[in-house]
């Protein structure tokens, strides 16, 4: 029988999965209408950040969910699906510019997911309005970096090209 904490963690992951699916649908429909490219990608990134930001009060609970060993398999499925949705969205949004991406879509999806999760960790530790403002600034900086590097053309990193699959987070 599942413990209440594990059930709550599963409900949280279901809610997050539904939010990612909704964002994915919205931006994939736009891409299919020809509204892709960098501006659409940045809007999608902002939408994901807003989803994370709205959970600010629950950020400490999110960290507990991420470390709960009872929901390991469910969490791994969540990571897999969210990463696949991100990868597919990247492919759709940048369909005309795939050759210009600085890293392949499957690796970019992991970068986006890991960056957003890092911001969740920061939000969980924010205690004051100034702390929250620093996290918001970190997102703004991340956004600016992403915007500047996403379409540079693939950057050679021979030692890293040995990775065949995205690496899931350890927790």
CSV table of C-alpha atoms in Angstrom, one decimal:
chain,number,residue,atom,x,y,z
A,1,UNK,CA,0.0,0.0,0.0
A,2,UNK,CA,1.4,3.4,-1.0
A,3,UNK,CA,2.1,5.8,1.9
A,4,UNK,CA,0.4,9.2,1.9
A,5,UNK,CA,3.7,11.0,1.1
A,6,UNK,CA,4.3,8.7,-1.9
A,7,UNK,CA,0.7,9.3,-3.1
A,8,UNK,CA,1.1,13.1,-2.7
A,9,UNK,CA,4.4,12.9,-4.7
A,10,UNK,CA,2.7,11.0,-7.4
A,11,UNK,CA,-0.2,13.5,-7.6
A,12,UNK,CA,2.3,16.3,-7.8
A,13,UNK,CA,4.2,14.6,-10.7
A,14,UNK,CA,0.9,14.0,-12.5
A,15,UNK,CA,0.0,17.7,-12.2
A,16,UNK,CA,3.4,18.7,-13.5
A,17,UNK,CA,3.2,16.3,-16.3
A,18,UNK,CA,-0.2,17.7,-17.3
A,19,UNK,CA,1.2,21.2,-17.2
A,20,UNK,CA,4.2,20.2,-19.5
A,21,UNK,CA,1.8,18.4,-21.8
A,22,UNK,CA,-0.4,21.5,-22.1
A,23,UNK,CA,2.6,23.7,-22.8
A,24,UNK,CA,3.8,21.2,-25.4
A,25,UNK,CA,0.4,21.1,-27.1
A,26,UNK,CA,0.2,24.9,-27.2
A,27,UNK,CA,3.6,25.4,-28.8
A,28,UNK,CA,3.5,22.3,-31.1
A,29,UNK,CA,0.2,23.7,-32.5
A,30,UNK,CA,1.9,27.0,-33.1
A,31,UNK,CA,4.9,25.3,-34.8
A,32,UNK,CA,2.5,23.4,-37.1
A,33,UNK,CA,1.0,26.8,-38.1
A,34,UNK,CA,4.5,28.0,-39.0
A,35,UNK,CA,5.0,30.0,-35.8
A,36,UNK,CA,8.3,28.4,-34.9
A,37,UNK,CA,11.8,29.7,-34.4
A,38,UNK,CA,13.6,31.5,-31.6
A,39,UNK,CA,10.8,33.7,-30.5
A,40,UNK,CA,8.4,30.8,-30.0
A,41,UNK,CA,11.1,28.8,-28.2
A,42,UNK,CA,11.7,31.8,-25.8
A,43,UNK,CA,7.9,32.0,-25.2
A,44,UNK,CA,7.8,28.3,-24.4
A,45,UNK,CA,10.8,28.7,-22.0
A,46,UNK,CA,9.0,31.5,-20.3
A,47,UNK,CA,5.8,29.4,-20.0
A,48,UNK,CA,7.8,26.6,-18.3
A,49,UNK,CA,9.4,29.1,-16.0
A,50,UNK,CA,6.0,30.6,-15.1
A,51,UNK,CA,4.7,27.1,-14.3
A,52,UNK,CA,7.7,26.6,-12.0
A,53,UNK,CA,7.4,30.1,-10.5
A,54,UNK,CA,3.8,29.5,-9.6
A,55,UNK,CA,4.9,26.6,-7.5
A,56,UNK,CA,7.2,28.8,-5.4
A,57,UNK,CA,5.4,28.0,-2.1
A,58,UNK,CA,5.6,24.3,-2.9
A,59,UNK,CA,9.3,24.3,-3.9
A,60,UNK,CA,10.5,22.7,-0.6
A,61,UNK,CA,7.9,19.9,-1.1
A,62,UNK,CA,9.1,19.5,-4.7
A,63,UNK,CA,12.6,18.8,-3.4
A,64,UNK,CA,11.3,16.2,-1.0
A,65,UNK,CA,9.4,14.6,-3.9
A,66,UNK,CA,12.6,14.5,-6.0
A,67,UNK,CA,14.4,12.7,-3.2
A,68,UNK,CA,11.7,10.3,-2.2
A,69,UNK,CA,12.9,6.8,-3.0
A,70,UNK,CA,9.4,5.4,-2.8
A,71,UNK,CA,8.4,7.1,-6.1
A,72,UNK,CA,11.7,6.4,-7.9
A,73,UNK,CA,10.1,4.5,-10.8
A,74,UNK,CA,7.3,7.1,-11.2
A,75,UNK,CA,9.8,9.9,-11.1
A,76,UNK,CA,12.0,8.3,-13.7
A,77,UNK,CA,9.0,7.9,-16.0
A,78,UNK,CA,8.1,11.6,-15.4
A,79,UNK,CA,11.7,12.6,-16.3
A,80,UNK,CA,11.7,10.5,-19.4
A,81,UNK,CA,8.3,11.8,-20.6
A,82,UNK,CA,9.1,15.4,-19.8
A,83,UNK,CA,12.4,15.2,-21.6
A,84,UNK,CA,10.9,13.5,-24.6
A,85,UNK,CA,8.2,16.3,-24.8
A,86,UNK,CA,10.9,19.0,-24.6
A,87,UNK,CA,13.0,17.3,-27.3
A,88,UNK,CA,10.0,16.9,-29.6
A,89,UNK,CA,9.0,20.5,-29.0
A,90,UNK,CA,12.5,21.7,-29.8
A,91,UNK,CA,12.4,19.7,-33.0
A,92,UNK,CA,9.1,21.2,-33.9
A,93,UNK,CA,9.9,24.8,-33.0
A,94,UNK,CA,13.3,24.8,-34.7
A,95,UNK,CA,12.3,22.6,-37.6
A,96,UNK,CA,13.6,25.1,-40.1
A,97,UNK,CA,16.8,25.6,-38.1
A,98,UNK,CA,17.8,22.2,-36.7
A,99,UNK,CA,21.2,22.5,-38.3
A,100,UNK,CA,21.8,25.7,-36.5
A,101,UNK,CA,21.2,24.4,-33.0
A,102,UNK,CA,24.3,24.5,-30.8
A,103,UNK,CA,23.5,21.1,-29.3
A,104,UNK,CA,21.2,18.4,-30.6
A,105,UNK,CA,17.6,18.6,-29.5
A,106,UNK,CA,17.9,15.6,-27.1
A,107,UNK,CA,20.7,17.2,-25.2
A,108,UNK,CA,19.1,20.7,-25.3
A,109,UNK,CA,16.0,19.1,-23.7
A,110,UNK,CA,18.1,17.8,-20.8
A,111,UNK,CA,19.7,21.2,-20.4
A,112,UNK,CA,16.4,23.0,-20.2
A,113,UNK,CA,15.0,20.4,-17.7
A,114,UNK,CA,18.0,20.5,-15.5
A,115,UNK,CA,18.2,24.3,-15.5
A,116,UNK,CA,14.6,24.6,-14.5
A,117,UNK,CA,15.0,22.0,-11.7
A,118,UNK,CA,18.0,24.0,-10.5
A,119,UNK,CA,15.8,27.0,-10.2
A,120,UNK,CA,13.3,25.0,-8.2
A,121,UNK,CA,16.1,24.2,-5.8
A,122,UNK,CA,16.9,27.9,-5.5
A,123,UNK,CA,13.2,28.8,-5.0
A,124,UNK,CA,13.0,26.2,-2.2
A,125,UNK,CA,15.8,28.0,-0.4
A,126,UNK,CA,14.4,31.5,-1.0
A,127,UNK,CA,13.2,33.0,2.3
A,128,UNK,CA,12.9,36.7,1.5
A,129,UNK,CA,11.7,38.9,-1.3
A,130,UNK,CA,15.3,39.6,-2.1
A,131,UNK,CA,16.1,35.9,-2.4
A,132,UNK,CA,13.1,35.4,-4.7
A,133,UNK,CA,14.3,38.4,-6.8
A,134,UNK,CA,17.8,36.7,-7.1
A,135,UNK,CA,16.1,33.6,-8.4
A,136,UNK,CA,14.1,35.6,-10.9
A,137,UNK,CA,17.3,37.3,-12.0
A,138,UNK,CA,19.0,33.9,-12.4
A,139,UNK,CA,16.1,32.9,-14.7
A,140,UNK,CA,16.5,36.1,-16.7
A,141,UNK,CA,20.2,35.4,-17.0
A,142,UNK,CA,19.6,31.8,-18.0
A,143,UNK,CA,17.0,33.0,-20.6
A,144,UNK,CA,19.5,35.4,-22.1
A,145,UNK,CA,22.2,32.8,-22.3
A,146,UNK,CA,19.8,30.3,-23.9
A,147,UNK,CA,18.7,32.9,-26.4
A,148,UNK,CA,22.3,33.7,-27.3
A,149,UNK,CA,23.6,30.2,-27.6
A,150,UNK,CA,20.7,28.1,-29.0
A,151,UNK,CA,21.3,28.9,-32.7
A,152,UNK,CA,25.1,29.1,-32.9
A,153,UNK,CA,25.5,25.9,-34.9
A,154,UNK,CA,26.7,22.8,-33.2
A,155,UNK,CA,29.6,23.4,-30.9
A,156,UNK,CA,32.2,20.7,-31.1
A,157,UNK,CA,32.8,18.9,-27.9
A,158,UNK,CA,34.4,15.6,-28.9
A,159,UNK,CA,34.8,14.2,-25.4
A,160,UNK,CA,31.1,14.8,-24.7
A,161,UNK,CA,29.9,13.3,-27.9
A,162,UNK,CA,30.5,9.9,-26.4
A,163,UNK,CA,27.2,10.2,-24.6
A,164,UNK,CA,24.5,8.3,-26.5
A,165,UNK,CA,21.5,9.1,-24.4
A,166,UNK,CA,20.5,12.0,-22.1
A,167,UNK,CA,21.6,11.3,-18.5
A,168,UNK,CA,18.7,11.4,-16.0
A,169,UNK,CA,19.2,13.2,-12.8
A,170,UNK,CA,20.4,10.9,-10.0
A,171,UNK,CA,17.5,11.3,-7.6
